[in-house]
Amino acid sequence: MMIKRAEKIGVHWRQEAQALLARNWDAELLSVQNPNLAYPKYYLTSFHAYEKGNMSWEAATEVEVAARAVHAGIWPEAGAEGDAKLRESYHEIVKSKIASSPQDIVDLGCSVGLSTFALQDIYPEAKMTGVDLSPYFLAVAQYRSQQKQSELSNQKSPTWVHAAAESTGLPANAFDLVSIFLVCHELPQKATMEIFR
Ligand SMILES: C[S@@+](CC[C@H](N)C(=O)[O-])C[C@H]1O[C@@H](n2cnc3c(N)ncnc32)[C@H](O)[C@@H]1O
């Protein structure tokens, strides 16, 4: 149903996801994965109709089309641009709350980088770090940043960190903006509280 609805509004779900799925991801996975990471129990479960939840290539290669399809419903007139509009509305709030442009930004639960790249667009000078628990999502993020790098040679690639947002291993006071977007609704309340702590 979701795929059909997506394709009706011009999101080429199957085509885009299959093109990503067909790639060899060994290099990206190797470069982002922390093989020693201990996953929180709540994360290793079926989710969003994927048997292995976020820990799968199927989920990783469908994140981008799913975001455009799901967020299309938020503003009826926006259609497939709803995702961009949703991110814009978040950035308006961020910009209204902070006076100067942040230089070091960490995006917790960055997924395949949609929120990281969107923040980078509004703060192009900032050094970006994206943290996520799914090495598959981070592999796609890494691929996307390599593609962007070749298009926009002046923009720095984000650093992708495979870790739990509750325990990133990143140094304290290292960031002047910590962003967490579209993540907490997926977490047990205890995990959200630990992340904020
Ligand atoms: C809805 S998704 C994407 C959110 C992304 N920020 C965006 O705007 O597209 C939520 C993400 O949070 C990640 N996530 C969930 N629990 C996490 C945790 N404890 N630490 C780090 N990432 C987590 C998931 O792997 C997933 O990529």
CSV table of C-alpha atoms and ligand atoms in Angstrom, one decimal:
chain,number,residue,atom,x,y,z
A,1,MET,CA,0.0,0.0,0.0
A,2,MET,CA,2.8,2.4,0.9
A,3,ILE,CA,4.8,1.6,-2.2
A,4,LYS,CA,1.8,2.1,-4.4
A,5,ARG,CA,0.9,5.4,-2.7
A,6,ALA,CA,4.5,6.5,-3.1
A,7,GLU,CA,4.7,5.7,-6.8
A,8,LYS,CA,1.4,7.5,-7.4
A,9,ILE,CA,3.0,10.8,-6.1
A,10,GLY,CA,6.1,10.4,-8.1
A,11,VAL,CA,8.4,8.7,-5.6
A,12,HIS,CA,10.0,5.8,-7.5
A,13,TRP,CA,10.2,3.5,-4.5
A,14,ARG,CA,11.0,0.2,-6.2
A,15,GLN,CA,13.3,1.7,-8.8
A,16,GLU,CA,15.4,3.7,-6.3
A,17,ALA,CA,15.5,1.1,-3.6
A,18,GLN,CA,16.5,-1.7,-6.0
A,19,ALA,CA,19.3,0.4,-7.5
A,20,LEU,CA,20.7,0.9,-4.0
A,21,LEU,CA,20.2,-2.7,-3.0
A,22,ALA,CA,22.1,-3.9,-6.1
A,23,ARG,CA,25.3,-2.1,-5.1
A,24,ASN,CA,28.2,-3.8,-3.4
A,25,TRP,CA,28.3,-2.1,0.1
A,26,ASP,CA,31.4,-3.9,1.5
A,27,ALA,CA,33.7,-0.8,1.4
A,28,GLU,CA,31.2,1.6,3.0
A,29,LEU,CA,30.1,-0.9,5.6
A,30,LEU,CA,33.7,-1.6,6.6
A,31,SER,CA,34.5,2.1,6.9
A,32,VAL,CA,31.6,2.9,9.2
A,33,GLN,CA,31.0,-0.2,11.3
A,34,ASN,CA,32.2,-0.6,14.8
A,35,PRO,CA,32.3,-4.4,15.2
A,36,ASN,CA,32.6,-4.1,19.0
A,37,LEU,CA,29.4,-2.1,19.5
A,38,ALA,CA,27.0,-3.5,22.0
A,39,TYR,CA,23.5,-2.7,20.8
A,40,PRO,CA,20.7,-1.8,23.2
A,41,LYS,CA,18.2,-4.7,23.4
A,42,TYR,CA,15.3,-2.5,22.3
A,43,TYR,CA,17.1,-1.8,19.0
A,44,LEU,CA,17.5,-5.5,17.9
A,45,THR,CA,13.9,-6.2,17.0
A,46,SER,CA,11.6,-6.2,14.1
A,47,PHE,CA,10.5,-2.7,13.2
A,48,HIS,CA,8.7,-0.7,10.5
A,49,ALA,CA,7.7,-4.1,9.0
A,50,TYR,CA,11.3,-5.2,8.5
A,51,GLU,CA,12.0,-8.5,10.3
A,52,LYS,CA,15.4,-7.3,11.3
A,53,GLY,CA,14.3,-3.7,11.9
A,54,ASN,CA,16.9,-1.1,11.1
A,55,MET,CA,19.6,-3.8,11.0
A,56,SER,CA,19.1,-4.7,7.3
A,57,TRP,CA,19.9,-3.6,3.8
A,58,GLU,CA,16.2,-3.6,2.9
A,59,ALA,CA,15.5,-1.0,5.5
A,60,ALA,CA,18.6,1.0,4.7
A,61,THR,CA,17.9,1.2,1.0
A,62,GLU,CA,14.2,2.2,1.5
A,63,VAL,CA,14.8,5.0,4.1
A,64,GLU,CA,15.0,7.8,1.6
A,65,VAL,CA,11.9,6.8,-0.5
A,66,ALA,CA,10.0,6.0,2.7
A,67,ALA,CA,10.7,9.4,4.2
A,68,ARG,CA,9.4,11.2,1.0
A,69,ALA,CA,6.3,9.0,0.9
A,70,VAL,CA,5.4,9.1,4.6
A,71,HIS,CA,6.0,12.8,5.0
A,72,ALA,CA,4.0,13.6,1.8
A,73,GLY,CA,0.8,13.4,3.9
A,74,ILE,CA,1.8,16.2,6.4
A,75,TRP,CA,1.0,19.1,4.1
A,76,PRO,CA,-1.6,17.9,1.5
A,77,GLU,CA,-0.4,20.4,-1.1
A,78,ALA,CA,3.3,19.5,-0.7
A,79,GLY,CA,3.2,15.9,-2.1
A,80,ALA,CA,6.6,14.4,-2.3
A,81,GLU,CA,8.1,17.7,-1.1
A,82,GLY,CA,6.6,17.2,2.3
A,83,ASP,CA,9.8,15.7,3.7
A,84,ALA,CA,11.9,18.7,2.7
A,85,LYS,CA,9.1,21.0,4.1
A,86,LEU,CA,9.1,19.1,7.4
A,87,ARG,CA,12.9,19.5,7.7
A,88,GLU,CA,12.6,23.2,6.8
A,89,SER,CA,10.0,23.7,9.6
A,90,TYR,CA,12.5,22.2,12.1
A,91,HIS,CA,15.3,24.4,10.8
A,92,GLU,CA,13.1,27.5,11.2
A,93,ILE,CA,12.8,26.7,14.9
A,94,VAL,CA,16.5,25.9,15.3
A,95,LYS,CA,17.5,29.1,13.6
A,96,SER,CA,15.1,31.1,15.8
A,97,LYS,CA,16.6,29.6,19.0
A,98,ILE,CA,20.3,30.1,18.3
A,99,ALA,CA,21.8,33.5,17.5
A,100,SER,CA,25.1,32.5,15.8
A,101,SER,CA,25.8,29.8,13.2
A,102,PRO,CA,27.1,26.6,14.9
A,103,GLN,CA,30.5,25.4,13.9
A,104,ASP,CA,30.3,21.8,15.2
A,105,ILE,CA,27.1,19.9,14.9
A,106,VAL,CA,26.2,16.4,15.9
A,107,ASP,CA,23.1,14.8,14.5
A,108,LEU,CA,21.9,12.0,16.8
A,109,GLY,CA,20.0,9.2,15.0
A,110,CYS,CA,21.2,10.5,11.6
A,111,SER,CA,20.1,7.4,9.7
A,112,VAL,CA,21.2,7.6,6.0
A,113,GLY,CA,22.1,11.3,6.5
A,114,LEU,CA,18.9,13.0,5.4
A,115,SER,CA,18.8,15.2,8.6
A,116,THR,CA,22.6,15.7,8.5
A,117,PHE,CA,22.7,16.9,4.9
A,118,ALA,CA,19.7,19.1,5.5
A,119,LEU,CA,21.4,20.8,8.5
A,120,GLN,CA,24.6,21.1,6.5
A,121,ASP,CA,22.7,23.0,3.8
A,122,ILE,CA,21.7,25.7,6.3
A,123,TYR,CA,25.1,25.7,8.1
A,124,PRO,CA,27.5,25.0,5.2
A,125,GLU,CA,30.5,26.1,7.2
A,126,ALA,CA,29.9,23.7,10.1
A,127,LYS,CA,31.7,20.4,10.7
A,128,MET,CA,29.0,17.7,10.8
A,129,THR,CA,29.0,14.5,12.8
A,130,GLY,CA,26.2,11.9,12.4
A,131,VAL,CA,25.6,9.2,15.0
A,132,ASP,CA,23.5,6.1,14.4
A,133,LEU,CA,23.1,2.5,15.6
A,134,SER,CA,22.6,1.0,12.2
A,135,PRO,CA,25.8,0.3,10.3
A,136,TYR,CA,23.6,-0.3,7.2
A,137,PHE,CA,22.1,3.2,7.4
A,138,LEU,CA,25.5,4.7,8.0
A,139,ALA,CA,26.9,2.9,4.9
A,140,VAL,CA,24.3,4.5,2.8
A,141,ALA,CA,25.1,7.9,4.5
A,142,GLN,CA,28.7,7.4,3.7
A,143,TYR,CA,27.9,6.6,0.0
A,144,ARG,CA,25.7,9.7,-0.2
A,145,SER,CA,28.4,11.9,1.3
A,146,GLN,CA,30.9,10.6,-1.2
A,147,GLN,CA,28.5,11.4,-4.0
A,148,LYS,CA,27.9,14.9,-2.6
A,149,GLN,CA,31.6,15.4,-2.2
A,150,SER,CA,32.2,14.9,-5.9
A,151,GLU,CA,29.4,17.4,-6.7
A,152,LEU,CA,30.3,20.0,-4.1
A,153,SER,CA,34.0,19.8,-3.7
A,154,ASN,CA,34.1,22.8,-1.2
A,155,GLN,CA,31.8,21.0,1.3
A,156,LYS,CA,33.3,18.9,4.1
A,157,SER,CA,32.0,15.3,4.4
A,158,PRO,CA,30.3,14.5,7.7
A,159,THR,CA,32.0,12.1,10.0
A,160,TRP,CA,29.7,9.1,10.6
A,161,VAL,CA,29.9,7.5,14.0
A,162,HIS,CA,28.4,4.0,14.7
A,163,ALA,CA,27.3,4.3,18.3
A,164,ALA,CA,24.3,4.6,20.5
A,165,ALA,CA,23.1,8.2,21.1
A,166,GLU,CA,23.0,7.3,24.8
A,167,SER,CA,26.7,6.6,24.8
A,168,THR,CA,28.4,8.1,21.7
A,169,GLY,CA,32.0,8.0,23.0
A,170,LEU,CA,32.3,11.5,21.6
A,171,PRO,CA,34.1,14.0,23.8
A,172,ALA,CA,32.1,16.3,26.1
A,173,ASN,CA,31.5,19.9,25.1
A,174,ALA,CA,32.7,19.2,21.6
A,175,PHE,CA,29.6,20.4,19.8
A,176,ASP,CA,27.7,23.7,19.7
A,177,LEU,CA,24.6,22.1,18.3
A,178,VAL,CA,23.3,18.7,19.2
A,179,SER,CA,20.3,17.9,17.0
A,180,ILE,CA,18.0,14.9,17.3
A,181,PHE,CA,15.2,14.8,14.7
A,182,LEU,CA,12.5,12.2,14.1
A,183,VAL,CA,14.1,9.8,16.6
A,184,CYS,CA,12.6,9.9,20.0
A,185,HIS,CA,9.1,8.7,18.9
A,186,GLU,CA,10.8,5.4,18.0
A,187,LEU,CA,12.5,4.9,21.4
A,188,PRO,CA,11.5,3.6,24.8
A,189,GLN,CA,11.1,6.6,27.1
A,190,LYS,CA,14.0,5.4,29.2
A,191,ALA,CA,16.4,5.6,26.2
A,192,THR,CA,15.2,9.1,25.3
A,193,MET,CA,15.9,10.2,28.9
A,194,GLU,CA,19.3,8.6,28.8
A,195,ILE,CA,20.1,10.4,25.5
A,196,PHE,CA,19.1,13.8,26.9
A,197,ARG,CA,21.0,13.1,30.1
B,1,LIG,C1,13.2,7.8,11.8
B,1,LIG,S1,14.9,7.4,11.7
B,1,LIG,C2,15.6,8.8,11.0
B,1,LIG,C3,15.9,10.1,11.6
B,1,LIG,C4,16.8,11.0,10.8
B,1,LIG,N1,17.3,11.9,11.8
B,1,LIG,C5,16.0,11.8,9.8
B,1,LIG,O1,15.6,12.9,10.0
B,1,LIG,O2,15.8,11.2,8.7
B,1,LIG,C6,15.5,7.2,13.3
B,1,LIG,C7,16.9,6.8,13.4
B,1,LIG,O3,17.4,6.8,14.7
B,1,LIG,C8,18.3,5.7,14.8
B,1,LIG,N2,18.3,5.3,16.2
B,1,LIG,C9,17.4,4.7,17.0
B,1,LIG,N3,17.8,4.5,18.2
B,1,LIG,C10,19.0,5.0,18.3
B,1,LIG,C11,20.0,5.2,19.4
B,1,LIG,N4,19.7,4.8,20.6
B,1,LIG,N5,21.2,5.7,19.1
B,1,LIG,C12,21.5,6.1,17.8
B,1,LIG,N6,20.6,6.1,16.8
B,1,LIG,C13,19.4,5.5,17.0
B,1,LIG,C14,17.8,4.6,13.9
B,1,LIG,O4,18.7,3.7,13.5
B,1,LIG,C15,17.3,5.5,12.7
B,1,LIG,O5,18.3,5.7,11.8
